[in-house]
Short mmCIF file of C-alpha atoms in Angstrom, two decimals:
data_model
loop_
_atom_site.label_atom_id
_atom_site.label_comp_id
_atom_site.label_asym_id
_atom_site.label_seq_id
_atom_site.Cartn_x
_atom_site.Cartn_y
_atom_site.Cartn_z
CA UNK Z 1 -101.97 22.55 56.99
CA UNK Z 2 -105.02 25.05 58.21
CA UNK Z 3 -107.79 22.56 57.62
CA UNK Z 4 -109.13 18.72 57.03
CA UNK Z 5 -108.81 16.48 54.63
CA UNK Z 6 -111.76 16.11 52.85
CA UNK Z 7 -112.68 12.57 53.72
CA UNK Z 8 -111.84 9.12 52.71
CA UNK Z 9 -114.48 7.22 50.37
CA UNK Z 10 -114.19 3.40 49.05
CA UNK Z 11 -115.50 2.48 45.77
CA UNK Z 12 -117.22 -0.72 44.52
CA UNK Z 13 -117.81 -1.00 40.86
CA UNK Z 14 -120.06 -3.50 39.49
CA UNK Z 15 -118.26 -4.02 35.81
CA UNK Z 16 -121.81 -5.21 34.08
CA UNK Z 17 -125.12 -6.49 34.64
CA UNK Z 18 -124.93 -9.40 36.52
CA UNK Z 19 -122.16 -9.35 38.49
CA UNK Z 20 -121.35 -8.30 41.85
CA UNK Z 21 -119.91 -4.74 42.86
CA UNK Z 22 -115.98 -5.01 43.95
CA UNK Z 23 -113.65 -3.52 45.72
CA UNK Z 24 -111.73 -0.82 43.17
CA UNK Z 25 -110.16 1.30 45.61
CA UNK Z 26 -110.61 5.10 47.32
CA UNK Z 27 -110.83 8.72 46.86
CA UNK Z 28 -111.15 11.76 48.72
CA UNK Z 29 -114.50 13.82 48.54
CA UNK Z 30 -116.33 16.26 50.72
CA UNK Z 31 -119.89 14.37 50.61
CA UNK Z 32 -121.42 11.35 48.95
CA UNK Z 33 -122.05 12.61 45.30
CA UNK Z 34 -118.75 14.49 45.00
CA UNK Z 35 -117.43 11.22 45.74
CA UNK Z 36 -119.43 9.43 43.16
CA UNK Z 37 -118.55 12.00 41.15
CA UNK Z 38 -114.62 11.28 41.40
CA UNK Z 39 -115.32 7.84 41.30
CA UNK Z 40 -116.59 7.75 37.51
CA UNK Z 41 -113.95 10.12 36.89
CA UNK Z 42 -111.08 7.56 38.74
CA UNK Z 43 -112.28 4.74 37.73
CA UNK Z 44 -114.55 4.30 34.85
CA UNK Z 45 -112.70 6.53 32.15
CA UNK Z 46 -112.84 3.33 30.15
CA UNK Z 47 -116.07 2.38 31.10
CA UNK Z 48 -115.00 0.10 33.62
CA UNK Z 49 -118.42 0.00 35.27
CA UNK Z 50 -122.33 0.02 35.11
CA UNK Z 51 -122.91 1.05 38.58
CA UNK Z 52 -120.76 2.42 41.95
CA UNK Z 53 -121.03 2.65 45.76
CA UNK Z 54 -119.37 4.73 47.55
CA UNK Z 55 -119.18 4.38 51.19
CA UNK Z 56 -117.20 6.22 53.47
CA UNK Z 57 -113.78 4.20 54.45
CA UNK Z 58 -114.55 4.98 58.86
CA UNK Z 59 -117.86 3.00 58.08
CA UNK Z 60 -116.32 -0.32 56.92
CA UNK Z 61 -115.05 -2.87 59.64
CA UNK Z 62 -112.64 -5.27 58.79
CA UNK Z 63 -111.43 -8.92 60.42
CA UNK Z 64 -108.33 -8.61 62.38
CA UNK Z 65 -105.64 -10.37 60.34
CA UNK Z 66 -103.93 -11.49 63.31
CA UNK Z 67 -107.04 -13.25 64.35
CA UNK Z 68 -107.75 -15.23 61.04
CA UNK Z 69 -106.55 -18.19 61.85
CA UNK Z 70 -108.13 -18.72 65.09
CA UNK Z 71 -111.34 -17.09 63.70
CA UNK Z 72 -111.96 -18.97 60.08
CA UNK Z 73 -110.81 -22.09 62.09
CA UNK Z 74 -114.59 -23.10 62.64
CA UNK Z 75 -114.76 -24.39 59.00
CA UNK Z 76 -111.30 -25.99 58.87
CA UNK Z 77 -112.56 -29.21 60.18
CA UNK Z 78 -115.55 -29.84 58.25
CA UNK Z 79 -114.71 -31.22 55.08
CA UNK Z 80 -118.05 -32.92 54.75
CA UNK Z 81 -119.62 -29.49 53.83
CA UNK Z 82 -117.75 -30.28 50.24
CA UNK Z 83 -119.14 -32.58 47.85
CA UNK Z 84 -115.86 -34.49 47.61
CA UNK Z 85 -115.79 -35.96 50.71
CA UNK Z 86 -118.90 -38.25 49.35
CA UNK Z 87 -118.28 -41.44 47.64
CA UNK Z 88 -120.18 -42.26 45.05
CA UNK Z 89 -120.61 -45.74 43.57
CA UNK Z 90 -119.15 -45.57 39.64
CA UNK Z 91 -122.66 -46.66 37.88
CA UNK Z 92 -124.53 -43.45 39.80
CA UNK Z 93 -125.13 -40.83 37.57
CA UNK Z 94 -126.15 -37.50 37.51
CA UNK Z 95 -125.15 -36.47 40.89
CA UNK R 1 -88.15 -32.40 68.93
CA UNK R 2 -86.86 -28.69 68.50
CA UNK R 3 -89.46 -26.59 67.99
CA UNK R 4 -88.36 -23.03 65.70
CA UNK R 5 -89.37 -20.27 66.87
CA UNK R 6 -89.66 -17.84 63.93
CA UNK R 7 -89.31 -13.97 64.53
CA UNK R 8 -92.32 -12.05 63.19
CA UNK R 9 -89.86 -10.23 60.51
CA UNK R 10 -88.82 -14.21 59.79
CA UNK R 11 -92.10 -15.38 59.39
CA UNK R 12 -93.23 -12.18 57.72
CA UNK R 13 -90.31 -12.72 54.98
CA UNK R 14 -91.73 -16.66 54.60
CA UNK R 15 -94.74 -15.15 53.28
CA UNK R 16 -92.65 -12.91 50.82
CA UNK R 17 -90.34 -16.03 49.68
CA UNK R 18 -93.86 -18.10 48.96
CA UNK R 19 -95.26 -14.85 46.92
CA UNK R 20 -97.85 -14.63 49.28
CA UNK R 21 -99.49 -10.91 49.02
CA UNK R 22 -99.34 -8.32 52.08
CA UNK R 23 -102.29 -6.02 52.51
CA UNK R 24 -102.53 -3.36 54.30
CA UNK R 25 -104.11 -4.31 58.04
CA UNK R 26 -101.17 -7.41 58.01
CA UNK R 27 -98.00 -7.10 60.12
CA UNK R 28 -95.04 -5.56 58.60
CA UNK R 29 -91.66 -4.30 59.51
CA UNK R 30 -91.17 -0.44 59.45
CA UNK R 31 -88.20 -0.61 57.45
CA UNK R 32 -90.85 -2.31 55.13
CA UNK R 33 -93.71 0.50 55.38
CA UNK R 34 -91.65 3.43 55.08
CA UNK R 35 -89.57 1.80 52.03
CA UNK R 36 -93.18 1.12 50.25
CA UNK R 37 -94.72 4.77 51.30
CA UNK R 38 -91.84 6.51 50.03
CA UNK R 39 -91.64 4.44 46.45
CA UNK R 40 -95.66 4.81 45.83
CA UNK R 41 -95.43 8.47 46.97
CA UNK R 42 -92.64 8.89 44.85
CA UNK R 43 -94.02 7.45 41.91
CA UNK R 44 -97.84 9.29 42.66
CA UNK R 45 -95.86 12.90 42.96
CA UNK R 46 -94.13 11.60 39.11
CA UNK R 47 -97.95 11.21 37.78
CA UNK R 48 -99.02 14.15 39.08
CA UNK R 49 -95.96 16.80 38.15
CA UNK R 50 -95.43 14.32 35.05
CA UNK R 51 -98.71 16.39 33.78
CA UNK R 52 -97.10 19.61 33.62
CA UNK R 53 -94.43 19.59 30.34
CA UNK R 54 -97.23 18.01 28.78
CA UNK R 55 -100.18 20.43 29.71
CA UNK R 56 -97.66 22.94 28.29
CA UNK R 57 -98.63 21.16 24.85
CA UNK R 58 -102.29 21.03 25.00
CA UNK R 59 -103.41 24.57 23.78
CA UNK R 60 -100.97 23.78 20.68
CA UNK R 61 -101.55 20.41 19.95
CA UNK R 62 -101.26 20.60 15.88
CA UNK R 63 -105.22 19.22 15.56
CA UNK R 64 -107.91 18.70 16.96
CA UNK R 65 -107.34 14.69 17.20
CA UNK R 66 -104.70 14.99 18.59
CA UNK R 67 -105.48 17.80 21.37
CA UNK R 68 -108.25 15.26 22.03
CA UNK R 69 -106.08 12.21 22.71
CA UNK R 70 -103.46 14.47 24.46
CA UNK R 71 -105.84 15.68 26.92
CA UNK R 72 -107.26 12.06 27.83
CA UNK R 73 -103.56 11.30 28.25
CA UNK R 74 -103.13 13.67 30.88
CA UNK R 75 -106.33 13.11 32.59
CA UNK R 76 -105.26 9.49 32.98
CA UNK R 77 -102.18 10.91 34.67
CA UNK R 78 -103.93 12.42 37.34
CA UNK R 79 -106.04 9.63 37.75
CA UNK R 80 -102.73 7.27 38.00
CA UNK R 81 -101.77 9.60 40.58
CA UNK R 82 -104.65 9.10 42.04
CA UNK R 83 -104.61 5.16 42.36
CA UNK R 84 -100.92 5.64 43.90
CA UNK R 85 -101.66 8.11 46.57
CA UNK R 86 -104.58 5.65 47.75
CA UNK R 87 -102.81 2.80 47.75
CA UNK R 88 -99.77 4.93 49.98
CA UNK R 89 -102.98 5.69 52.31
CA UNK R 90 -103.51 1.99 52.88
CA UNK R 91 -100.34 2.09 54.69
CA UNK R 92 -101.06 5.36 56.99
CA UNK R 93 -99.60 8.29 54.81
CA UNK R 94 -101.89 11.25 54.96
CA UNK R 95 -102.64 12.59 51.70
CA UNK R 96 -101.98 16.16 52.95
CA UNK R 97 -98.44 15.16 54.39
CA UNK R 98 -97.72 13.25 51.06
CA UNK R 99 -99.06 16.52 49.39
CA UNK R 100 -96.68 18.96 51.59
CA UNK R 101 -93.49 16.44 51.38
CA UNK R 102 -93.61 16.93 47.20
CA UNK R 103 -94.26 20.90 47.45
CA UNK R 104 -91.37 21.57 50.00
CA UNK R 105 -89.02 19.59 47.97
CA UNK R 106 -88.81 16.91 51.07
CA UNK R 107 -90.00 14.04 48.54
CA UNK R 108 -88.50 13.25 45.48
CA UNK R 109 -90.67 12.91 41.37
CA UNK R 110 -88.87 11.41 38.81
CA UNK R 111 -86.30 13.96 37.46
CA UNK R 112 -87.70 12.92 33.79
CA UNK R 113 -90.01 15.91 34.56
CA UNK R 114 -87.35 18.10 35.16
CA UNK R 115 -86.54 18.78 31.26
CA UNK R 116 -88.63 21.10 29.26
CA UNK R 117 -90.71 19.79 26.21
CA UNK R 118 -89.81 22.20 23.41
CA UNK R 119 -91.32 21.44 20.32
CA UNK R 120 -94.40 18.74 19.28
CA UNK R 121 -91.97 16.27 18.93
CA UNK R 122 -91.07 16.14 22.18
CA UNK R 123 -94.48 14.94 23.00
CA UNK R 124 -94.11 11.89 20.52
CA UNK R 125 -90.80 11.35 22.81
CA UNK R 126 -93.11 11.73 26.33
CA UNK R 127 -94.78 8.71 25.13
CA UNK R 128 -93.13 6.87 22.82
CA UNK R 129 -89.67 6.81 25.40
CA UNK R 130 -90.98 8.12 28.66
CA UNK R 131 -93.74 6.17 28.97
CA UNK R 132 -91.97 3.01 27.36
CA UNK R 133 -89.66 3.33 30.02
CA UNK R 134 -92.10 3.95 32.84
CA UNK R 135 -94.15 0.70 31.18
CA UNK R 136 -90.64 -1.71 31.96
CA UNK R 137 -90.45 -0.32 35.16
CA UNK R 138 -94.40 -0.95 35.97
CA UNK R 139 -95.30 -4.03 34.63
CA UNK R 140 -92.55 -5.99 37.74
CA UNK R 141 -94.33 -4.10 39.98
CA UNK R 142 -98.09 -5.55 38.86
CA UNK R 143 -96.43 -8.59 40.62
CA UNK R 144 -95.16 -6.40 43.83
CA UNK R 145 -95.28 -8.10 47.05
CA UNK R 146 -98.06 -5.26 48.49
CA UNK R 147 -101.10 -6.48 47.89
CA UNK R 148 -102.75 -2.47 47.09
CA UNK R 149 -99.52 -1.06 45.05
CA UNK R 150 -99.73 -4.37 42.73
CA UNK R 151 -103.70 -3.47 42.16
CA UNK R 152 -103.00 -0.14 41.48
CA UNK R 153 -100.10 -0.84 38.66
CA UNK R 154 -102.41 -3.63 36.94
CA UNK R 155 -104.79 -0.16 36.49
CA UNK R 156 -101.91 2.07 35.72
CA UNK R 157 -100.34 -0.86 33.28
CA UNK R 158 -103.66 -1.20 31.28
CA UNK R 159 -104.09 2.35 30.42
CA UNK R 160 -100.19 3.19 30.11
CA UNK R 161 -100.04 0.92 26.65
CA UNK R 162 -102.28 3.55 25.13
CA UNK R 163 -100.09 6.37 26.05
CA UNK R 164 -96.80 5.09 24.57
CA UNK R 165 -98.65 3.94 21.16
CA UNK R 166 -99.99 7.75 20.58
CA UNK R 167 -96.36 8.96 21.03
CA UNK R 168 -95.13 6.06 18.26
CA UNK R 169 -97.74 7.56 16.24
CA UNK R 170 -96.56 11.34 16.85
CA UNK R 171 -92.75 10.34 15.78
CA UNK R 172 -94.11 8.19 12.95
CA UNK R 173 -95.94 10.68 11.52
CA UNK R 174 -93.14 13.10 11.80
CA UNK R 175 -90.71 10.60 10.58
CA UNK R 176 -92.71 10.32 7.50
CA UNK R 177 -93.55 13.72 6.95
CA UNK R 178 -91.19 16.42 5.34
CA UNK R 179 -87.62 16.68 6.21
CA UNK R 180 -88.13 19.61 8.39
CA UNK R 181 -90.54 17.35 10.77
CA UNK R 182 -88.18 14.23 10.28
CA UNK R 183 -85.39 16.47 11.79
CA UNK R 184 -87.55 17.96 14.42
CA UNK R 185 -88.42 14.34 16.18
CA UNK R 186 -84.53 13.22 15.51
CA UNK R 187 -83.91 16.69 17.64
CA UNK R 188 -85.96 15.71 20.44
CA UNK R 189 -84.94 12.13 20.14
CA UNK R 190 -81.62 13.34 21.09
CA UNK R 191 -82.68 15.43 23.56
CA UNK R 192 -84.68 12.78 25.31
CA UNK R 193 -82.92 9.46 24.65
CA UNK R 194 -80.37 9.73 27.69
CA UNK R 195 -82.62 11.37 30.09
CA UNK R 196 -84.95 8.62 29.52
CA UNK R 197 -81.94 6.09 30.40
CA UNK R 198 -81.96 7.69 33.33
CA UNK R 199 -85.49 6.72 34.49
CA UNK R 200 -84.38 3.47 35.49
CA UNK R 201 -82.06 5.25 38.42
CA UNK R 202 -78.82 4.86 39.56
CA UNK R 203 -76.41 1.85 38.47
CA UNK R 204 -76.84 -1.53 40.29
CA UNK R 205 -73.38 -0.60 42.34
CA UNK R 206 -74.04 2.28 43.43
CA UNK R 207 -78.27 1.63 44.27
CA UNK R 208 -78.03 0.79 48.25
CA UNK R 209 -81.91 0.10 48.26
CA UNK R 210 -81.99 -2.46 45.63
CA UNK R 211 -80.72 -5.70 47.78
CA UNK R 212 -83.31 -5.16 50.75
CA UNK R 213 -86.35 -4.24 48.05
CA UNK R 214 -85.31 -7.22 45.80
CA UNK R 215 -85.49 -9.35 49.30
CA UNK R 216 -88.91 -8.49 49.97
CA UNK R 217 -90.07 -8.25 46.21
CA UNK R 218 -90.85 -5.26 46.36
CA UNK R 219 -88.99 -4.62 43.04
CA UNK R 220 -88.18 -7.98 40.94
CA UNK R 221 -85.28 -6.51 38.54
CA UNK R 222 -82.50 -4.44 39.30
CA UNK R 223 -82.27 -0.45 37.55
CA UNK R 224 -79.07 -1.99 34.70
CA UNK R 225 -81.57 -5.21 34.13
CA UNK R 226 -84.40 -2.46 33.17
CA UNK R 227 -81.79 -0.22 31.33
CA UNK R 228 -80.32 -3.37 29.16
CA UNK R 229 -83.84 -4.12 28.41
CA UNK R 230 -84.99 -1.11 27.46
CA UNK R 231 -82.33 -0.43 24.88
CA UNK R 232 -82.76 -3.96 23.83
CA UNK R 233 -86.65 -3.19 22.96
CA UNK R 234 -86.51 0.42 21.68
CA UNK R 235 -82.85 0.72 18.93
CA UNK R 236 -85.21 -1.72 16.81
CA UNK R 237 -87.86 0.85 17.13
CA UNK R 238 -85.93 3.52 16.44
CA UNK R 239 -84.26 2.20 13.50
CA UNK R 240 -88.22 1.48 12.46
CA UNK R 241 -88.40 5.05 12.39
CA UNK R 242 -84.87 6.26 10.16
CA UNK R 243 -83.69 8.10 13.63
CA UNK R 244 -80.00 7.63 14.63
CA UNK R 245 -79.50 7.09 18.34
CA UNK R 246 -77.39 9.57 19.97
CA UNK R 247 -74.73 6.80 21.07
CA UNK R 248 -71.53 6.49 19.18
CA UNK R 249 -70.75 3.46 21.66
CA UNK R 250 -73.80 1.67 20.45
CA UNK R 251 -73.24 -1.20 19.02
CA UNK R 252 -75.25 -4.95 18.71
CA UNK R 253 -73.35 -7.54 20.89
CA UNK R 254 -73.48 -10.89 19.85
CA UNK R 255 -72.33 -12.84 22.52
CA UNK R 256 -74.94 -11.75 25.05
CA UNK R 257 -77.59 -11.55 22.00
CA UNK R 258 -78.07 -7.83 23.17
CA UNK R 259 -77.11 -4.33 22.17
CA UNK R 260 -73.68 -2.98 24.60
CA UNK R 261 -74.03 1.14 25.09
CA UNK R 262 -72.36 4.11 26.03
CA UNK R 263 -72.27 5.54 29.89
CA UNK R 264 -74.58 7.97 31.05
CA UNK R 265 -74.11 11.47 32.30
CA UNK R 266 -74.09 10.36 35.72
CA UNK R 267 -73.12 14.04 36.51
CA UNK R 268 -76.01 15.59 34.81
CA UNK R 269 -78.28 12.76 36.63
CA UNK R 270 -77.41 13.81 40.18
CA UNK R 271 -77.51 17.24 39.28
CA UNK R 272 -81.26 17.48 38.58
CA UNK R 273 -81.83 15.05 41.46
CA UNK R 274 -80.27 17.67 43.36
CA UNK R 275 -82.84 20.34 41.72
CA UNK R 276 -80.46 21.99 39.16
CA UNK R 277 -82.41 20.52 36.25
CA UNK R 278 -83.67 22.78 33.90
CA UNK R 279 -87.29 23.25 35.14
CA UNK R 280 -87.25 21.75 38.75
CA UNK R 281 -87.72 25.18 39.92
CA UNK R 282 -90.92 25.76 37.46
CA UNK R 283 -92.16 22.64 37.66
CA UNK R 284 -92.34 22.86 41.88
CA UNK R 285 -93.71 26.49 41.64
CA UNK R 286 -96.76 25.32 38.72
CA UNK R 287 -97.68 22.49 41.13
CA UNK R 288 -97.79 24.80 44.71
CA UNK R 289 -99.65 27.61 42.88
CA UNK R 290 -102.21 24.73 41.46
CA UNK R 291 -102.37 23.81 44.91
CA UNK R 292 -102.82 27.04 46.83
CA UNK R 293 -105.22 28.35 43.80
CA UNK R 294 -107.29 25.16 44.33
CA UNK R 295 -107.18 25.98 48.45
CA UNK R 296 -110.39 27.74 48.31
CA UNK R 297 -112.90 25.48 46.09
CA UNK R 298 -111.54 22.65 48.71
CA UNK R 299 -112.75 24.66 51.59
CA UNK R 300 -116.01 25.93 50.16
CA UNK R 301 -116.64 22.11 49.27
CA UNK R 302 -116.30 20.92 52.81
CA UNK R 303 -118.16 24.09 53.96
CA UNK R 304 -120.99 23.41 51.82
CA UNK R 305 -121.12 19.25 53.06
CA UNK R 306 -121.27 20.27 56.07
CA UNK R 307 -124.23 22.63 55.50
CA UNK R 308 -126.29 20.18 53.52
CA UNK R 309 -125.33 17.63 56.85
CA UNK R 310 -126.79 20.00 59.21
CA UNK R 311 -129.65 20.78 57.34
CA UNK R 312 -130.40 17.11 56.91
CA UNK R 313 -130.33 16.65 60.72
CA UNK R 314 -132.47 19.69 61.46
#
């Protein structure tokens, strides 16, 4: 192969008003509205979406799976953040 | 107390056996890796060269309707190409190796594409059979034990449904229309009901891969479970239609409540695995000239990004 690749882009569709943008997947483009350009064609042919990001995949950072347990463990022990852990006399209402 | 000490390729087959998901950044064995790259490479190269009999019919589709749906058809084939090749990225392919493998004949497509489409029929067949086959073999895999592949099919599964109704529609209207169409789709029927048996690969016996991707659920059914099902769901379908299946061993079974069939060419299925179909040699030549025609809008594009980046800085 004589040259690059053109580079790697992730796309985030937000499927209607309202709701957030996720994660759909990636594409290769050679600069920001190529990319958005593929992206509609990708993945909105069905009109999937209302709106897209693109961002380039070497700008995301991601946890280190190997680490998850020892670095979500801060909120394994507080199960007083959840309502449930409350008790609640049986004639309160509306809480 | 006797504490286990699990391997990492024991613990990482725990997390298989509970159907828990493996993404892309999680540890995996090799074996595991290359067995996934080469499958979703595999099956993106079939999307992609899968475009070709069918571009053949675009310029003739018989109206305007249906040049229309035909060509949304194939775009969705590129773009299920597309969703493949991104998810085999997840797992460190490059898309230019993938890309090379296919057009030097080092990876494989599914020989499906090696047999010529001949008449408008045959495009009722490419989606009523082809992709009715492809559909049994996809919809296991929406449940595949990598997490990016699985997200991928649930795509390629939603828009696939489409694509086998408009080729029901093509042999239905042909069925019903005079008896020179009615004999054109039961000629391509013919032609395309035993390559389409095919699809589901080799026979359980004689499939080495099947045990070790059944262990890590990669697959979920084995190739004669597809094939018995397939039959099962398409001689109704056929019969629907007045066409006689080309299969004098064919006959309803009613102890195991499904339909018993004659053996397939195995011959003629290893020969165009081997690349002595009848248009493996075209259909690897349209795709490399595609490619090398295409070589210079790819340059110029990264040419010009890196212009407009420059100029930005400046």
């Amino acid at each position: 192969m004589t040259q690059s690749e053109w580079p790697l882009w992730e796309v985030f569709i937000r499927s209607k008003q309202g709701l957030d943008h996720k994660h759909v997947g990636s594409l290769h483009a050679a600069d920001a509205a190529m990319a958005m350009q593929n992206a509609r064609d990708v993945y909105t042919r069905r009109l999937e979406g209302v709106s897209i990001w693109v961002v380039e995949s070497r700008h995301i950072h991601a946890s280190n799976p190997n680490d998850a347990a020892a670095f979500f463990d801060p909120a394994a022990d507080k199960v007083y953040r959840h309502p449930t852990f409350f008790e609640v006399p049986d004639s309160i209402k509306h809480m | 107390m006797e504490t286990l000490e699990l391997t990492q390729e024991e613990q990482f087959q725990a997390r298989i056996d509970a159907d828990e998901r493996i993404e892309p950044k999680d540890w995996m064995p090799e074996a595991y890796r290359k067995t996934l790259i080469r499958q979703i490479s595999q099956h993106a190269h079939s999307e992609l060269v899968g475009m070709l009999p069918e571009g053949n019919w675009i310029t003739r589709a018989p109206s305007l309707k249906r040049k229309a749906i035909l060509l949304a058809k194939v775009q969705d084939e590129a773009g299920h190409g597309l969703y493949l090749y991104s998810a085999a990225e997840t797992l460190g392919a490059s898309r230019d190796q993938m890309l090379a493998d296919l057009h030097s004949g080092k990876a494989k497509y599914s020989s499906i594409f090696n047999y010529p489409t001949l008449s408008w029929a045959d495009i009722g067949c490419v989606g009523w059979l082809v992709d009715g086959a492809a559909i049994l073999n996809q919809v296991p895999l929406c449940r595949t034990s990598y997490g990016p592949y699985a997200r991928a099919m649930v795509r390629v599964c939603k828009e696939e449904s489409f694509h086998q109704r408009q080729g029901f529609e093509i042999m239905q209207t042909l069925c019903e229309g005079a008896p020179e169409q009615k004999a054109m789709a039961q000629e391509a029927f013919n032609r395309w009901w035993w390559p389409t048996l095919m699809m589901f690969g080799p026979k359980d016996a004689e499939s080495p891969n099947t045990e070790r991707s059944m262990q890590w659920r990669i697959k979920r059914f084995t190739n004669d479970e597809l094939r018995q099902k397939f039959v099962d769901m398409m001689v109704p379908q056929a019969e629907f239609l007045g066409l006689t299946v080309p299969d004098k061993d064919l006959h309803w079974n009613e102890d195991k409540k499904a339909y018993d069939f004659g053996e397939v060419d195995w011959d003629e299925f290893w020969q165009v695995v081997k690349g002595n179909g009848l248009c493996n040699h075209d259909r690897l030549q349209a795709r490399v000239q595609a490619h090398e025609d295409g070589a210079w809008v790819r340059e110029a594009a990264l040419a010009h990004a890196k212009k407009r980046a420059e100029k930005a800085i400046s």
